[in-house]
PDB file of C-alpha atoms in Angstrom:
ATOM      1  CA  MET A1493     -16.083 -60.624  16.549  1.00 56.00           C
ATOM      2  CA  THR A1494     -17.633 -64.074  16.399  1.00 74.00           C
ATOM      3  CA  ALA A1495     -16.138 -66.902  14.390  1.00 82.00           C
ATOM      4  CA  PRO A1496     -17.659 -67.580  10.943  1.00 88.00           C
ATOM      5  CA  VAL A1497     -20.659 -69.879  11.017  1.00 92.00           C
ATOM      6  CA  ILE A1498     -21.348 -72.786   8.666  1.00 95.00           C
ATOM      7  CA  ASP A1499     -23.440 -71.662   5.658  1.00 96.00           C
ATOM      8  CA  GLN A1500     -22.702 -67.970   6.280  1.00 96.00           C
ATOM      9  CA  ALA A1501     -20.320 -65.639   4.548  1.00 96.00           C
ATOM     10  CA  VAL A1502     -16.802 -65.374   5.936  1.00 96.00           C
ATOM     11  CA  PRO A1503     -15.824 -61.765   6.626  1.00 95.00           C
ATOM     12  CA  ASP A1504     -13.303 -60.486   4.093  1.00 96.00           C
ATOM     13  CA  PHE A1505      -9.690 -60.466   5.273  1.00 96.00           C
ATOM     14  CA  THR A1506      -6.275 -59.533   3.929  1.00 97.00           C
ATOM     15  CA  ALA A1507      -3.146 -61.346   5.089  1.00 97.00           C
ATOM     16  CA  ASN A1508       0.537 -61.476   4.182  1.00 97.00           C
ATOM     17  CA  ALA A1509       1.802 -64.754   2.765  1.00 98.00           C
ATOM     18  CA  THR A1510       4.883 -66.363   1.256  1.00 98.00           C
ATOM     19  CA  SER A1511       6.160 -65.452  -2.242  1.00 98.00           C
ATOM     20  CA  ASP A1512       5.570 -61.808  -1.302  1.00 97.00           C
ATOM     21  CA  THR A1513       1.830 -62.212  -1.846  1.00 97.00           C
ATOM     22  CA  GLU A1514      -1.140 -60.664  -0.114  1.00 97.00           C
ATOM     23  CA  VAL A1515      -4.117 -62.945   0.288  1.00 97.00           C
ATOM     24  CA  LYS A1516      -7.508 -61.204   0.156  1.00 97.00           C
ATOM     25  CA  LEU A1517     -10.516 -63.433   0.492  1.00 97.00           C
ATOM     26  CA  SER A1518     -12.751 -61.296  -1.716  1.00 97.00           C
ATOM     27  CA  THR A1519     -10.333 -61.637  -4.649  1.00 97.00           C
ATOM     28  CA  LEU A1520     -10.602 -65.417  -4.412  1.00 98.00           C
ATOM     29  CA  ARG A1521     -14.321 -65.471  -5.351  1.00 97.00           C
ATOM     30  CA  GLY A1522     -14.926 -68.137  -7.969  1.00 98.00           C
ATOM     31  CA  LYS A1523     -12.548 -70.514  -6.215  1.00 98.00           C
ATOM     32  CA  ASN A1524     -12.994 -72.707  -3.180  1.00 98.00           C
ATOM     33  CA  VAL A1525     -10.580 -71.898  -0.392  1.00 98.00           C
ATOM     34  CA  VAL A1526      -9.087 -74.263   2.152  1.00 98.00           C
ATOM     35  CA  LEU A1527      -7.553 -72.515   5.162  1.00 98.00           C
ATOM     36  CA  TYR A1528      -5.709 -74.873   7.430  1.00 98.00           C
ATOM     37  CA  PHE A1529      -4.366 -73.503  10.715  1.00 98.00           C
ATOM     38  CA  TYR A1530      -1.443 -75.275  12.297  1.00 97.00           C
ATOM     39  CA  PRO A1531       0.654 -74.598  15.420  1.00 96.00           C
ATOM     40  CA  LYS A1532       4.224 -74.260  14.126  1.00 96.00           C
ATOM     41  CA  ASP A1533       6.441 -74.526  11.042  1.00 97.00           C
ATOM     42  CA  SER A1534       8.738 -77.534  10.748  1.00 96.00           C
ATOM     43  CA  THR A1535       7.263 -79.564  13.626  1.00 95.00           C
ATOM     44  CA  PRO A1536       6.404 -83.231  12.929  1.00 95.00           C
ATOM     45  CA  GLY A1537       2.576 -83.021  12.797  1.00 95.00           C
ATOM     46  CA  CYS A1538       2.559 -79.744  10.916  1.00 96.00           C
ATOM     47  CA  THR A1539       5.093 -81.034   8.391  1.00 97.00           C
ATOM     48  CA  THR A1540       3.048 -84.191   7.769  1.00 97.00           C
ATOM     49  CA  GLU A1541      -0.176 -82.189   7.388  1.00 98.00           C
ATOM     50  CA  GLY A1542       1.455 -79.819   4.889  1.00 98.00           C
ATOM     51  CA  GLN A1543       2.936 -82.728   2.934  1.00 98.00           C
ATOM     52  CA  ASP A1544      -0.507 -84.396   2.729  1.00 98.00           C
ATOM     53  CA  PHE A1545      -2.051 -81.196   1.314  1.00 98.00           C
ATOM     54  CA  ARG A1546       0.960 -80.896  -1.012  1.00 98.00           C
ATOM     55  CA  ASP A1547       0.524 -84.453  -2.274  1.00 98.00           C
ATOM     56  CA  LEU A1548      -3.161 -83.835  -3.028  1.00 98.00           C
ATOM     57  CA  TYR A1549      -2.636 -80.322  -4.371  1.00 98.00           C
ATOM     58  CA  GLU A1550      -3.283 -81.181  -8.022  1.00 98.00           C
ATOM     59  CA  ALA A1551      -6.577 -82.847  -7.099  1.00 98.00           C
ATOM     60  CA  PHE A1552      -7.596 -79.699  -5.166  1.00 98.00           C
ATOM     61  CA  GLN A1553      -6.547 -77.487  -8.090  1.00 98.00           C
ATOM     62  CA  ALA A1554      -8.611 -79.598 -10.479  1.00 98.00           C
ATOM     63  CA  LEU A1555     -11.608 -78.643  -8.304  1.00 98.00           C
ATOM     64  CA  ASP A1556     -10.817 -74.902  -8.451  1.00 98.00           C
ATOM     65  CA  THR A1557      -9.575 -74.939  -4.884  1.00 98.00           C
ATOM     66  CA  GLU A1558      -6.775 -72.865  -3.377  1.00 98.00           C
ATOM     67  CA  ILE A1559      -5.039 -74.019  -0.193  1.00 98.00           C
ATOM     68  CA  PHE A1560      -3.422 -71.786   2.405  1.00 98.00           C
ATOM     69  CA  GLY A1561      -1.610 -72.886   5.525  1.00 98.00           C
ATOM     70  CA  VAL A1562      -1.840 -70.418   8.415  1.00 98.00           C
ATOM     71  CA  SER A1563       0.266 -70.124  11.559  1.00 97.00           C
ATOM     72  CA  ARG A1564       1.732 -67.429  13.801  1.00 97.00           C
ATOM     73  CA  ASP A1565       5.219 -67.974  12.378  1.00 97.00           C
ATOM     74  CA  GLY A1566       6.828 -65.108  10.430  1.00 97.00           C
ATOM     75  CA  ILE A1567       7.267 -64.965   6.676  1.00 97.00           C
ATOM     76  CA  LYS A1568      10.942 -65.912   6.828  1.00 98.00           C
ATOM     77  CA  SER A1569      10.151 -69.099   8.802  1.00 98.00           C
ATOM     78  CA  HIS A1570       7.300 -69.804   6.363  1.00 98.00           C
ATOM     79  CA  GLU A1571       9.525 -69.341   3.289  1.00 98.00           C
ATOM     80  CA  ASN A1572      12.059 -71.841   4.712  1.00 98.00           C
ATOM     81  CA  PHE A1573       9.355 -74.351   5.618  1.00 98.00           C
ATOM     82  CA  LYS A1574       7.653 -73.988   2.250  1.00 98.00           C
ATOM     83  CA  ALA A1575      10.927 -74.378   0.299  1.00 98.00           C
ATOM     84  CA  LYS A1576      12.116 -77.338   2.378  1.00 98.00           C
ATOM     85  CA  GLN A1577       8.823 -79.215   1.874  1.00 98.00           C
ATOM     86  CA  SER A1578       8.199 -78.014  -1.728  1.00 98.00           C
ATOM     87  CA  PHE A1579       4.732 -76.761  -0.848  1.00 98.00           C
ATOM     88  CA  PRO A1580       2.976 -75.555  -4.030  1.00 98.00           C
ATOM     89  CA  PHE A1581       0.638 -73.347  -1.963  1.00 98.00           C
ATOM     90  CA  GLU A1582       1.275 -70.183   0.053  1.00 98.00           C
ATOM     91  CA  LEU A1583       1.632 -69.981   3.810  1.00 98.00           C
ATOM     92  CA  ILE A1584      -0.009 -67.082   5.603  1.00 98.00           C
ATOM     93  CA  SER A1585       1.838 -65.384   8.444  1.00 98.00           C
ATOM     94  CA  ASP A1586      -0.590 -64.445  11.220  1.00 97.00           C
ATOM     95  CA  LYS A1587       1.817 -62.984  13.756  1.00 96.00           C
ATOM     96  CA  ASP A1588      -0.794 -60.573  15.125  1.00 95.00           C
ATOM     97  CA  GLU A1589      -3.329 -63.439  15.278  1.00 95.00           C
ATOM     98  CA  THR A1590      -5.956 -61.579  13.234  1.00 95.00           C
ATOM     99  CA  LEU A1591      -7.031 -64.695  11.347  1.00 96.00           C
ATOM    100  CA  CYS A1592      -6.553 -66.916  14.365  1.00 96.00           C
ATOM    101  CA  GLN A1593      -8.963 -64.686  16.286  1.00 95.00           C
ATOM    102  CA  LEU A1594     -11.401 -64.418  13.343  1.00 96.00           C
ATOM    103  CA  PHE A1595     -11.639 -68.227  13.136  1.00 97.00           C
ATOM    104  CA  ASP A1596     -11.388 -68.696  16.925  1.00 96.00           C
ATOM    105  CA  VAL A1597      -8.473 -71.166  16.779  1.00 96.00           C
ATOM    106  CA  ILE A1598      -6.434 -69.825  19.710  1.00 94.00           C
ATOM    107  CA  LYS A1599      -7.104 -72.243  22.578  1.00 92.00           C
ATOM    108  CA  LEU A1600      -5.645 -72.972  25.986  1.00 89.00           C
ATOM    109  CA  LYS A1601      -3.306 -75.934  25.553  1.00 85.00           C
ATOM    110  CA  LYS A1602      -1.584 -78.036  28.183  1.00 82.00           C
ATOM    111  CA  MET A1603       1.880 -79.271  27.479  1.00 76.00           C
ATOM    112  CA  TYR A1604       4.237 -80.812  30.012  1.00 85.00           C
ATOM    113  CA  GLY A1605       1.940 -79.605  32.756  1.00 87.00           C
ATOM    114  CA  ARG A1606       2.071 -75.973  31.629  1.00 88.00           C
ATOM    115  CA  GLU A1607      -0.806 -74.085  30.118  1.00 90.00           C
ATOM    116  CA  SER A1608      -0.306 -71.723  27.207  1.00 87.00           C
ATOM    117  CA  LEU A1609      -2.373 -70.239  24.438  1.00 90.00           C
ATOM    118  CA  GLY A1610      -1.716 -71.857  21.082  1.00 91.00           C
ATOM    119  CA  VAL A1611      -3.201 -72.609  17.717  1.00 94.00           C
ATOM    120  CA  GLU A1612      -5.628 -75.508  17.727  1.00 95.00           C
ATOM    121  CA  ARG A1613      -5.115 -77.414  14.450  1.00 96.00           C
ATOM    122  CA  SER A1614      -8.226 -76.510  12.452  1.00 98.00           C
ATOM    123  CA  THR A1615      -9.324 -76.420   8.818  1.00 98.00           C
ATOM    124  CA  PHE A1616     -12.005 -74.333   7.109  1.00 98.00           C
ATOM    125  CA  LEU A1617     -13.580 -74.898   3.710  1.00 98.00           C
ATOM    126  CA  ILE A1618     -14.961 -71.742   2.075  1.00 98.00           C
ATOM    127  CA  ASP A1619     -16.903 -72.101  -1.203  1.00 98.00           C
ATOM    128  CA  LYS A1620     -16.672 -70.051  -4.399  1.00 97.00           C
ATOM    129  CA  GLU A1621     -19.143 -67.466  -3.017  1.00 97.00           C
ATOM    130  CA  GLY A1622     -17.166 -66.925   0.173  1.00 97.00           C
ATOM    131  CA  ILE A1623     -19.537 -69.062   2.317  1.00 97.00           C
ATOM    132  CA  LEU A1624     -18.112 -71.274   5.057  1.00 98.00           C
ATOM    133  CA  ARG A1625     -19.195 -74.802   4.115  1.00 97.00           C
ATOM    134  CA  GLN A1626     -17.312 -76.997   6.571  1.00 97.00           C
ATOM    135  CA  GLU A1627     -14.937 -76.745   9.494  1.00 97.00           C
ATOM    136  CA  TRP A1628     -12.750 -79.251  11.254  1.00 97.00           C
ATOM    137  CA  ARG A1629     -11.467 -78.514  14.745  1.00 96.00           C
ATOM    138  CA  LYS A1630      -8.979 -80.444  16.879  1.00 95.00           C
ATOM    139  CA  VAL A1631      -7.747 -82.030  13.674  1.00 96.00           C
ATOM    140  CA  LYS A1632      -5.894 -85.326  13.703  1.00 96.00           C
ATOM    141  CA  VAL A1633      -3.394 -85.167  10.876  1.00 96.00           C
ATOM    142  CA  LYS A1634      -3.666 -88.726   9.495  1.00 96.00           C
ATOM    143  CA  GLY A1635      -6.120 -88.833   6.583  1.00 97.00           C
ATOM    144  CA  HIS A1636      -7.215 -85.230   7.146  1.00 98.00           C
ATOM    145  CA  ALA A1637      -6.208 -83.763   3.767  1.00 98.00           C
ATOM    146  CA  ALA A1638      -8.021 -86.592   1.960  1.00 98.00           C
ATOM    147  CA  GLU A1639     -11.134 -85.923   4.080  1.00 98.00           C
ATOM    148  CA  VAL A1640     -11.019 -82.210   3.120  1.00 98.00           C
ATOM    149  CA  LEU A1641     -10.642 -83.187  -0.533  1.00 98.00           C
ATOM    150  CA  GLN A1642     -13.778 -85.366  -0.278  1.00 98.00           C
ATOM    151  CA  ALA A1643     -15.643 -82.396   1.208  1.00 98.00           C
ATOM    152  CA  VAL A1644     -14.585 -80.222  -1.737  1.00 98.00           C
ATOM    153  CA  GLN A1645     -15.699 -82.938  -4.194  1.00 98.00           C
ATOM    154  CA  ALA A1646     -19.088 -82.939  -2.461  1.00 96.00           C
ATOM    155  CA  LEU A1647     -19.650 -79.195  -2.939  1.00 95.00           C
TER     156      LEU A1647
END
């Protein structure tokens, strides 16, 4: 399966998320969707990124845009992270890496001289028709959520 391509439809998917919800892309038609993939709950960069999306959440909502954070952490870890940070959006648990594979965000990372496969911080903007409009890979957290908001405003 190849990763979604800009200006093409994103394949439908169903995923488990916090608040005992199931996220199905096809049921989100009529809304823009921001999927941001991050490596791990409660780590400094991931916390900051989530807080930035949280702080701009109302602006995204005003533009008919839903936000979902995605990582390989389990629901329990997600629920704790979400509650601790007061995230108003759901976090998707992708333990089996279905979404990570779909969006091709699992990359070989080097840390402390060791190589391992991990989630490359990436964000995808899907429009109201389910078309991928923009993607950000190798995201730097600072200013990223604001940049995504600008992209939504430009749709």
